[in-house]
mmCIF file of C-alpha atoms in Angstrom:
data_model
loop_
_atom_site.group_PDB
_atom_site.id
_atom_site.type_symbol
_atom_site.label_atom_id
_atom_site.label_comp_id
_atom_site.label_asym_id
_atom_site.label_seq_id
_atom_site.Cartn_x
_atom_site.Cartn_y
_atom_site.Cartn_z
ATOM 1 C CA MET Q 1 19.956 -32.313 -11.978
ATOM 2 C CA ASN Q 2 18.341 -31.347 -15.284
ATOM 3 C CA PHE Q 3 20.057 -28.027 -16.003
ATOM 4 C CA GLY Q 4 18.297 -27.725 -19.364
ATOM 5 C CA PHE Q 5 14.928 -27.872 -17.615
ATOM 6 C CA LEU Q 6 16.028 -25.311 -15.026
ATOM 7 C CA ALA Q 7 17.249 -22.970 -17.750
ATOM 8 C CA ALA Q 8 13.965 -23.328 -19.630
ATOM 9 C CA LEU Q 9 12.001 -22.706 -16.419
ATOM 10 C CA THR Q 10 14.089 -19.607 -15.655
ATOM 11 C CA GLY Q 11 13.489 -18.329 -19.165
ATOM 12 C CA LEU Q 12 9.764 -18.933 -18.881
ATOM 13 C CA THR Q 13 9.653 -17.099 -15.541
ATOM 14 C CA ALA Q 14 11.476 -14.142 -17.104
ATOM 15 C CA LEU Q 15 8.982 -14.065 -19.992
ATOM 16 C CA VAL Q 16 6.052 -14.159 -17.565
ATOM 17 C CA ASN Q 17 7.523 -11.266 -15.570
ATOM 18 C CA LEU Q 18 8.147 -9.264 -18.762
ATOM 19 C CA SER Q 19 4.562 -9.906 -19.858
ATOM 20 C CA LEU Q 20 3.258 -8.793 -16.463
ATOM 21 C CA ALA Q 21 5.441 -5.671 -16.613
ATOM 22 C CA ALA Q 22 4.023 -4.858 -20.048
ATOM 23 C CA GLU Q 23 0.488 -5.392 -18.729
ATOM 24 C CA LEU Q 24 1.257 -3.010 -15.860
ATOM 25 C CA GLU Q 25 2.521 -0.355 -18.265
ATOM 26 C CA ARG Q 26 -0.638 -0.604 -20.385
ATOM 27 C CA SER Q 27 -3.073 -0.625 -17.494
ATOM 28 C CA GLN Q 28 -1.651 1.891 -15.043
ATOM 29 C CA VAL Q 29 -1.805 4.973 -17.245
ATOM 30 C CA ARG Q 30 -3.504 7.830 -15.377
ATOM 31 C CA PRO Q 31 -3.332 11.051 -17.448
ATOM 32 C CA CYS Q 32 -2.912 14.180 -15.327
ATOM 33 C CA LYS Q 33 -5.966 16.453 -15.329
ATOM 34 C CA SER Q 34 -4.273 19.837 -14.898
ATOM 35 C CA ASP Q 35 -0.891 21.523 -14.500
ATOM 36 C CA THR Q 36 -1.362 21.403 -10.723
ATOM 37 C CA ASP Q 37 -2.052 17.673 -10.910
ATOM 38 C CA LEU Q 38 0.902 17.107 -13.239
ATOM 39 C CA ARG Q 39 3.281 19.001 -10.995
ATOM 40 C CA PHE Q 40 2.186 17.034 -7.920
ATOM 41 C CA TRP Q 41 2.727 13.675 -9.605
ATOM 42 C CA LEU Q 42 6.082 14.666 -11.100
ATOM 43 C CA GLU Q 43 7.315 15.790 -7.681
ATOM 44 C CA ASN Q 44 5.927 12.580 -6.203
ATOM 45 C CA MET Q 45 7.624 10.358 -8.787
ATOM 46 C CA VAL Q 46 10.964 12.167 -9.210
ATOM 47 C CA TRP Q 47 11.664 13.680 -5.787
ATOM 48 C CA HIS Q 48 10.453 10.833 -3.633
ATOM 49 C CA HIS Q 49 10.032 7.613 -5.617
ATOM 50 C CA HIS Q 50 13.011 8.298 -7.924
ATOM 51 C CA PHE Q 51 11.185 7.075 -11.008
ATOM 52 C CA SER Q 52 12.927 6.612 -14.338
ATOM 53 C CA THR Q 53 11.491 8.245 -17.463
ATOM 54 C CA ALA Q 54 10.060 4.865 -18.470
ATOM 55 C CA GLU Q 55 8.258 4.571 -15.123
ATOM 56 C CA ILE Q 56 6.854 8.100 -15.406
ATOM 57 C CA ARG Q 57 5.643 7.206 -18.906
ATOM 58 C CA ALA Q 58 3.979 4.043 -17.562
ATOM 59 C CA ALA Q 59 2.196 6.034 -14.849
ATOM 60 C CA THR Q 60 1.092 9.054 -16.918
ATOM 61 C CA GLY Q 61 1.010 7.970 -20.581
ATOM 62 C CA MET Q 62 3.189 10.974 -21.473
ATOM 63 C CA SER Q 63 5.880 10.755 -24.139
ATOM 64 C CA ASP Q 64 9.549 11.119 -23.230
ATOM 65 C CA VAL Q 65 9.583 14.579 -24.832
ATOM 66 C CA GLU Q 66 6.506 15.651 -22.870
ATOM 67 C CA ILE Q 67 8.046 14.381 -19.638
ATOM 68 C CA SER Q 68 11.311 16.224 -20.243
ATOM 69 C CA SER Q 69 9.459 19.436 -21.072
ATOM 70 C CA ALA Q 70 7.217 19.223 -17.995
ATOM 71 C CA LEU Q 71 10.143 18.513 -15.642
ATOM 72 C CA ALA Q 72 11.928 21.585 -17.012
ATOM 73 C CA LYS Q 73 8.771 23.716 -16.789
ATOM 74 C CA PHE Q 74 8.188 22.902 -13.129
ATOM 75 C CA GLU Q 75 11.905 22.694 -12.264
ATOM 76 C CA VAL Q 76 11.518 19.214 -10.804
ATOM 77 C CA ARG Q 77 14.890 17.503 -10.472
ATOM 78 C CA ALA Q 78 16.245 14.800 -8.226
ATOM 79 C CA ASP Q 79 18.700 17.310 -6.710
ATOM 80 C CA ASN Q 80 16.205 19.998 -5.600
ATOM 81 C CA ARG Q 81 13.849 17.929 -3.475
ATOM 82 C CA PRO Q 82 12.917 19.713 -0.214
ATOM 83 C CA ARG Q 83 14.092 17.907 2.912
ATOM 84 C CA ARG Q 84 11.753 16.711 5.644
ATOM 85 C CA LEU Q 85 12.002 19.047 8.615
ATOM 86 C CA GLU Q 86 13.049 17.762 12.025
ATOM 87 C CA GLY Q 87 9.957 16.744 13.971
ATOM 88 C CA ALA Q 88 7.694 16.848 10.901
ATOM 89 C CA PRO Q 89 5.160 14.078 10.356
ATOM 90 C CA LEU Q 90 6.338 10.996 8.500
ATOM 91 C CA LEU Q 91 6.068 11.480 4.746
ATOM 92 C CA VAL Q 92 3.032 9.720 3.301
ATOM 93 C CA LEU Q 93 2.204 9.971 -0.407
ATOM 94 C CA PRO Q 94 -0.206 8.295 -2.807
ATOM 95 C CA TYR Q 95 1.637 5.569 -4.698
ATOM 96 C CA PRO Q 96 1.837 6.676 -8.347
ATOM 97 C CA GLY Q 97 1.676 3.298 -10.114
ATOM 98 C CA GLY Q 98 3.974 2.709 -13.081
ATOM 99 C CA ARG Q 99 6.314 0.568 -10.968
ATOM 100 C CA HIS Q 100 5.091 -2.734 -9.573
ATOM 101 C CA PRO Q 101 5.243 -2.561 -5.760
ATOM 102 C CA ARG Q 102 6.183 -6.262 -5.505
ATOM 103 C CA ILE Q 103 9.454 -8.048 -6.260
ATOM 104 C CA GLY Q 104 7.890 -11.468 -6.751
ATOM 105 C CA PHE Q 105 4.556 -13.296 -6.978
ATOM 106 C CA LEU Q 106 3.633 -10.812 -9.714
ATOM 107 C CA GLU Q 107 1.119 -13.242 -11.187
ATOM 108 C CA GLY Q 108 -0.829 -12.789 -7.937
ATOM 109 C CA ALA Q 109 -1.133 -9.015 -8.461
ATOM 110 C CA ILE Q 110 -1.735 -8.128 -12.102
ATOM 111 C CA ASN Q 111 -2.829 -4.556 -12.800
ATOM 112 C CA PRO Q 112 -2.427 -3.246 -9.224
ATOM 113 C CA GLN Q 113 -4.748 -0.305 -8.605
ATOM 114 C CA ARG Q 114 -2.968 2.737 -7.254
ATOM 115 C CA GLU Q 115 -6.004 4.149 -5.421
ATOM 116 C CA THR Q 116 -5.597 1.702 -2.541
ATOM 117 C CA LYS Q 117 -1.850 2.210 -2.171
ATOM 118 C CA VAL Q 118 0.146 4.760 -0.191
ATOM 119 C CA SER Q 119 3.884 5.076 0.303
ATOM 120 C CA VAL Q 120 5.169 5.657 3.829
ATOM 121 C CA PHE Q 121 8.785 6.798 3.854
ATOM 122 C CA THR Q 122 11.171 5.630 6.557
ATOM 123 C CA PRO Q 123 12.547 8.188 9.036
ATOM 124 C CA TRP Q 124 16.136 6.970 8.601
ATOM 125 C CA ASP Q 125 16.395 6.900 4.796
ATOM 126 C CA GLU Q 126 14.571 9.438 2.655
ATOM 127 C CA LYS Q 127 14.776 7.141 -0.394
ATOM 128 C CA SER Q 128 13.227 4.120 1.340
ATOM 129 C CA TYR Q 129 9.519 3.486 1.670
ATOM 130 C CA VAL Q 130 6.917 0.792 2.179
ATOM 131 C CA VAL Q 131 3.784 0.576 0.054
ATOM 132 C CA VAL Q 132 0.666 0.014 2.144
ATOM 133 C CA ASP Q 133 -2.265 -1.546 0.279
ATOM 134 C CA VAL Q 134 -5.338 -0.529 2.263
ATOM 135 C CA PRO Q 135 -7.463 -2.426 1.568
ATOM 136 C CA GLU Q 136 -5.934 -5.057 -0.689
ATOM 137 C CA ALA Q 137 -9.015 -7.253 -0.411
ATOM 138 C CA ILE Q 138 -12.372 -7.505 1.363
ATOM 139 C CA TRP Q 139 -14.276 -10.764 1.745
ATOM 140 C CA SER Q 140 -17.817 -11.214 3.030
ATOM 141 C CA ASN Q 141 -20.471 -13.905 3.112
ATOM 142 C CA LEU Q 142 -21.255 -12.723 -0.449
ATOM 143 C CA GLY Q 143 -17.789 -13.780 -1.653
ATOM 144 C CA LEU Q 144 -14.713 -11.761 -2.675
ATOM 145 C CA THR Q 145 -16.283 -8.318 -2.445
ATOM 146 C CA TYR Q 146 -13.271 -6.189 -3.445
ATOM 147 C CA LEU Q 147 -9.753 -6.801 -4.766
ATOM 148 C CA ALA Q 148 -7.178 -4.092 -5.521
ATOM 149 C CA HIS Q 149 -5.574 -5.977 -8.411
ATOM 150 C CA THR Q 150 -6.356 -8.769 -10.834
ATOM 151 C CA HIS Q 151 -5.792 -12.258 -9.477
ATOM 152 C CA VAL Q 152 -8.881 -14.295 -8.647
ATOM 153 C CA PRO Q 153 -12.520 -13.538 -9.598
ATOM 154 C CA THR Q 154 -14.495 -11.058 -7.504
ATOM 155 C CA LEU Q 155 -18.246 -10.486 -7.359
ATOM 156 C CA TRP Q 156 -17.772 -7.762 -9.973
ATOM 157 C CA THR Q 157 -15.522 -9.544 -12.446
ATOM 158 C CA GLN Q 158 -17.933 -12.484 -12.374
ATOM 159 C CA ALA Q 159 -20.771 -10.066 -13.173
ATOM 160 C CA LYS Q 160 -18.613 -8.351 -15.843
ATOM 161 C CA ILE Q 161 -18.837 -5.031 -13.979
ATOM 162 C CA GLU Q 162 -15.772 -2.775 -14.135
ATOM 163 C CA LEU Q 163 -15.198 -0.566 -11.100
ATOM 164 C CA GLU Q 164 -14.263 3.050 -11.748
ATOM 165 C CA SER Q 165 -10.758 4.346 -11.115
ATOM 166 C CA LEU Q 166 -10.429 6.599 -8.066
ATOM 167 C CA GLU Q 167 -7.743 8.780 -6.462
ATOM 168 C CA TRP Q 168 -6.819 9.573 -2.866
ATOM 169 C CA ASN Q 169 -8.055 12.860 -1.434
ATOM 170 C CA ARG Q 170 -4.993 14.832 -0.313
ATOM 171 C CA ARG Q 171 -5.607 16.996 2.756
ATOM 172 C CA ALA Q 172 -3.557 20.039 3.789
ATOM 173 C CA ASN Q 173 -2.298 18.318 6.960
ATOM 174 C CA GLY Q 174 -0.855 15.381 5.002
ATOM 175 C CA THR Q 175 -3.772 13.031 5.650
ATOM 176 C CA LEU Q 176 -5.039 10.911 2.763
ATOM 177 C CA ASP Q 177 -8.556 9.504 2.533
ATOM 178 C CA ILE Q 178 -10.753 7.780 -0.013
ATOM 179 C CA GLU Q 179 -14.135 6.072 -0.278
ATOM 180 C CA ARG Q 180 -15.678 3.695 -2.800
ATOM 181 C CA ARG Q 181 -19.297 2.707 -3.377
ATOM 182 C CA LEU Q 182 -19.737 -0.788 -4.770
ATOM 183 C CA PRO Q 183 -22.569 -1.635 -7.187
ATOM 184 C CA ASN Q 184 -24.545 -3.478 -4.480
ATOM 185 C CA GLY Q 185 -24.573 -0.440 -2.160
ATOM 186 C CA ILE Q 186 -21.660 -1.359 0.119
ATOM 187 C CA LEU Q 187 -19.633 1.767 0.870
ATOM 188 C CA PHE Q 188 -16.111 1.514 2.271
ATOM 189 C CA GLY Q 189 -13.282 3.940 2.864
ATOM 190 C CA ALA Q 190 -9.773 4.363 4.203
ATOM 191 C CA LYS Q 191 -7.892 7.117 6.023
ATOM 192 C CA VAL Q 192 -4.124 7.433 6.443
ATOM 193 C CA ALA Q 193 -2.991 10.037 8.980
ATOM 194 C CA PRO Q 194 0.763 10.608 9.485
ATOM 195 C CA ALA Q 195 2.294 11.761 12.768
ATOM 196 C CA THR Q 196 5.931 12.277 13.761
ATOM 197 C CA LYS Q 197 6.559 8.719 14.932
ATOM 198 C CA ALA Q 198 3.695 6.680 13.497
ATOM 199 C CA VAL Q 199 0.947 6.548 10.912
ATOM 200 C CA ARG Q 200 -2.615 6.003 12.117
ATOM 201 C CA LEU Q 201 -4.827 4.004 9.771
ATOM 202 C CA GLU Q 202 -8.574 3.594 9.594
ATOM 203 C CA LEU Q 203 -10.933 1.490 7.505
ATOM 204 C CA TRP Q 204 -14.704 1.797 7.587
ATOM 205 C CA LEU Q 205 -17.530 -0.031 5.876
ATOM 206 C CA LYS Q 206 -21.222 0.885 5.618
ATOM 207 C CA ASN Q 207 -23.731 -1.787 4.679
ATOM 208 C CA GLY Q 208 -26.010 -0.376 1.990
ATOM 209 C CA THR Q 209 -27.561 -3.744 1.201
ATOM 210 C CA THR Q 210 -30.726 -5.204 2.688
ATOM 211 C CA GLU Q 211 -29.025 -8.146 4.407
ATOM 212 C CA THR Q 212 -26.532 -8.399 7.276
ATOM 213 C CA LEU Q 213 -22.951 -8.745 6.053
ATOM 214 C CA ARG Q 214 -20.919 -11.423 7.815
ATOM 215 C CA ASP Q 215 -17.381 -12.818 7.736
ATOM 216 C CA LEU Q 216 -15.994 -9.404 6.729
ATOM 217 C CA ARG Q 217 -12.338 -10.314 6.485
ATOM 218 C CA VAL Q 218 -9.897 -7.676 5.232
ATOM 219 C CA GLN Q 219 -6.422 -8.097 3.768
ATOM 220 C CA ASN Q 220 -4.070 -5.114 4.182
ATOM 221 C CA CYS Q 221 -0.573 -5.521 2.755
ATOM 222 C CA VAL Q 222 2.693 -3.724 3.623
ATOM 223 C CA MET Q 223 5.077 -4.286 0.708
ATOM 224 C CA LEU Q 224 8.797 -3.992 1.416
ATOM 225 C CA LYS Q 225 10.361 -3.769 -2.052
ATOM 226 C CA GLY Q 226 11.173 -0.062 -1.702
ATOM 227 C CA ALA Q 227 12.642 -0.253 1.820
ATOM 228 C CA ARG Q 228 16.380 -0.821 1.616
ATOM 229 C CA GLY Q 229 17.545 -3.490 4.039
ATOM 230 C CA PHE Q 230 14.065 -5.027 4.336
ATOM 231 C CA GLU Q 231 13.582 -6.399 0.821
ATOM 232 C CA GLN Q 232 14.924 -9.920 1.410
ATOM 233 C CA GLN Q 233 12.475 -12.537 0.127
ATOM 234 C CA THR Q 234 12.273 -14.505 3.349
ATOM 235 C CA ASN Q 235 10.144 -14.738 6.469
ATOM 236 C CA ASP Q 236 13.157 -15.373 8.710
ATOM 237 C CA ASN Q 237 13.315 -11.627 9.422
ATOM 238 C CA LYS Q 238 9.670 -11.381 10.515
ATOM 239 C CA VAL Q 239 8.156 -11.453 14.024
ATOM 240 C CA PHE Q 240 4.452 -11.978 14.763
ATOM 241 C CA SER Q 241 2.774 -11.090 18.041
ATOM 242 C CA THR Q 242 -0.897 -10.522 17.227
ATOM 243 C CA PRO Q 243 -1.928 -7.890 16.348
ATOM 244 C CA TYR Q 244 1.661 -6.880 15.534
ATOM 245 C CA ALA Q 245 3.680 -8.017 12.538
ATOM 246 C CA ALA Q 246 7.209 -6.684 12.208
ATOM 247 C CA CYS Q 247 10.098 -6.970 9.751
ATOM 248 C CA ARG Q 248 13.749 -6.648 10.876
ATOM 249 C CA SER Q 249 16.399 -5.000 8.702
ATOM 250 C CA ALA Q 250 19.352 -6.993 7.426
ATOM 251 C CA ASP Q 251 21.653 -5.320 9.973
ATOM 252 C CA GLY Q 252 19.255 -6.232 12.823
ATOM 253 C CA ARG Q 253 18.959 -2.662 14.103
ATOM 254 C CA ARG Q 254 15.714 -1.413 12.559
ATOM 255 C CA TRP Q 255 12.120 -2.585 12.312
ATOM 256 C CA ILE Q 256 8.956 -1.861 10.355
ATOM 257 C CA ILE Q 257 5.794 -2.551 12.385
ATOM 258 C CA ILE Q 258 2.183 -2.927 11.286
ATOM 259 C CA ALA Q 259 -0.905 -3.704 13.381
ATOM 260 C CA TRP Q 260 -4.685 -3.708 12.947
ATOM 261 C CA GLU Q 261 -7.426 -4.155 15.521
ATOM 262 C CA PRO Q 262 -9.265 -6.464 15.707
ATOM 263 C CA CYS Q 263 -6.699 -8.723 14.018
ATOM 264 C CA HIS Q 264 -7.613 -12.212 12.897
ATOM 265 C CA ARG Q 265 -4.313 -13.118 11.193
ATOM 266 C CA ALA Q 266 -0.707 -11.854 11.334
ATOM 267 C CA TRP Q 267 1.452 -13.313 8.563
ATOM 268 C CA ALA Q 268 3.915 -12.609 5.753
ATOM 269 C CA ASN Q 269 4.483 -13.568 2.131
ATOM 270 C CA ALA Q 270 8.194 -14.084 1.431
ATOM 271 C CA PRO Q 271 8.207 -13.862 -2.411
ATOM 272 C CA VAL Q 272 6.471 -10.451 -2.442
ATOM 273 C CA PRO Q 273 7.976 -9.670 0.225
ATOM 274 C CA CYS Q 274 5.353 -8.221 2.576
ATOM 275 C CA VAL Q 275 3.905 -8.331 6.083
ATOM 276 C CA HIS Q 276 0.267 -8.418 7.136
ATOM 277 C CA SER Q 277 -1.844 -7.763 10.190
ATOM 278 C CA ASP Q 278 -5.213 -8.568 8.674
ATOM 279 C CA PRO Q 279 -8.314 -7.390 10.543
ATOM 280 C CA LYS Q 280 -11.949 -8.414 10.468
ATOM 281 C CA PHE Q 281 -15.002 -6.152 10.650
ATOM 282 C CA PRO Q 282 -17.761 -7.192 13.047
ATOM 283 C CA ASP Q 283 -20.961 -8.362 11.372
ATOM 284 C CA CYS Q 284 -22.647 -5.345 9.812
ATOM 285 C CA ALA Q 285 -26.438 -4.936 9.727
ATOM 286 C CA PRO Q 286 -28.200 -2.989 6.942
ATOM 287 C CA GLY Q 287 -27.495 0.732 7.307
ATOM 288 C CA GLU Q 288 -24.812 0.112 9.935
ATOM 289 C CA THR Q 289 -21.177 1.285 9.770
ATOM 290 C CA GLN Q 290 -18.231 -0.643 11.227
ATOM 291 C CA ARG Q 291 -14.690 0.661 11.726
ATOM 292 C CA LEU Q 292 -11.191 -0.777 12.041
ATOM 293 C CA ARG Q 293 -8.065 0.930 13.415
ATOM 294 C CA GLY Q 294 -4.496 0.395 12.305
ATOM 295 C CA TRP Q 295 -0.970 1.425 13.223
ATOM 296 C CA LEU Q 296 2.286 1.613 11.253
ATOM 297 C CA SER Q 297 5.594 2.724 12.747
ATOM 298 C CA PHE Q 298 9.360 2.383 12.575
ATOM 299 C CA TYR Q 299 11.656 1.305 15.400
ATOM 300 C CA GLN Q 300 15.424 1.457 15.892
ATOM 301 C CA GLY Q 301 16.560 -1.031 18.528
ATOM 302 C CA THR Q 302 16.688 -4.721 19.325
ATOM 303 C CA ASP Q 303 13.890 -5.350 21.858
ATOM 304 C CA ILE Q 304 10.891 -5.604 19.564
ATOM 305 C CA GLN Q 305 8.616 -7.054 22.254
ATOM 306 C CA ALA Q 306 9.278 -4.022 24.461
ATOM 307 C CA GLU Q 307 8.406 -1.811 21.487
ATOM 308 C CA PHE Q 308 5.122 -3.675 21.035
ATOM 309 C CA ARG Q 309 4.323 -2.971 24.696
ATOM 310 C CA ARG Q 310 5.223 0.700 24.283
ATOM 311 C CA ILE Q 311 2.918 0.985 21.272
ATOM 312 C CA ASP Q 312 0.124 -0.685 23.229
ATOM 313 C CA ASN Q 313 0.506 1.961 25.922
ATOM 314 C CA THR Q 314 -0.271 4.729 23.406
ATOM 315 C CA GLY Q 315 -3.878 3.513 23.446
ATOM 316 C CA TRP Q 316 -4.047 3.332 19.655
ATOM 317 C CA ARG Q 317 -6.435 0.353 19.716
ATOM 318 C CA ALA Q 318 -9.079 2.220 21.680
ATOM 319 C CA ASP Q 319 -8.921 5.870 20.697
ATOM 320 C CA GLY Q 320 -7.663 5.895 17.098
ATOM 321 C CA ARG Q 321 -5.876 9.219 17.650
#
């Protein structure tokens, strides 16, 4: 075995990852617009995501002195985070950026956009969360119509059009929603609605072009880096039963489940690591709107197939409630 080659390859990989981390820090800066905005993001980053000062700096562009002063002003500390009440909805927050949500395959997600990403915190560990990218990508007969990071060319990068940065709308009941209008008139949006035992997801797309849109494949990613016990870079701990994709914890007692309807592909990417239940919109005529429904939940037990059947019996595919 050529150990010199392996060492050089390892060093090159480390340099690539450092370069990607630096690119993330430069590109993910989102200055806060007001004291209210600043306080929300500091609570988000410190109380729930447990960001370091460097990560807060990468997300906000603030200096270390400014960060320290703001944390003191708003009395935001890791030790005074309010606890989730018994029976309260699952905690869902906009992902703040500043920390790459993947462990590996970073070259496949340069400059990840935070406006498609939400963190859903597990019910058994207040420090553990998954990052749901909704949507990560949308394809159509026109080509790659939207991508939530830099990887391969889209319709807009090929046309040298830069899409504006957006933010999730935060509703009083904990629901998050967002919509984006693309330069060709396509309008799409997402809604994330937490409940006590599950999170209901919705994607919609309105065709503002003059031609029918076809082959509307969507990629929605559930990244596991932040969920302790689920971050192994393998697919051996995954189960697929379309539309369900599930990841088992290292101790075998807990599961993270994602599903979308209608699903055209359930799969996982071990290096990230992540799980997918990727849906497909029906063909969409000019002026028409199509919708997709999704489900995310957590399960403690060993009979995952029985849990899939239980979820089916909630009627989530049909009613979206």
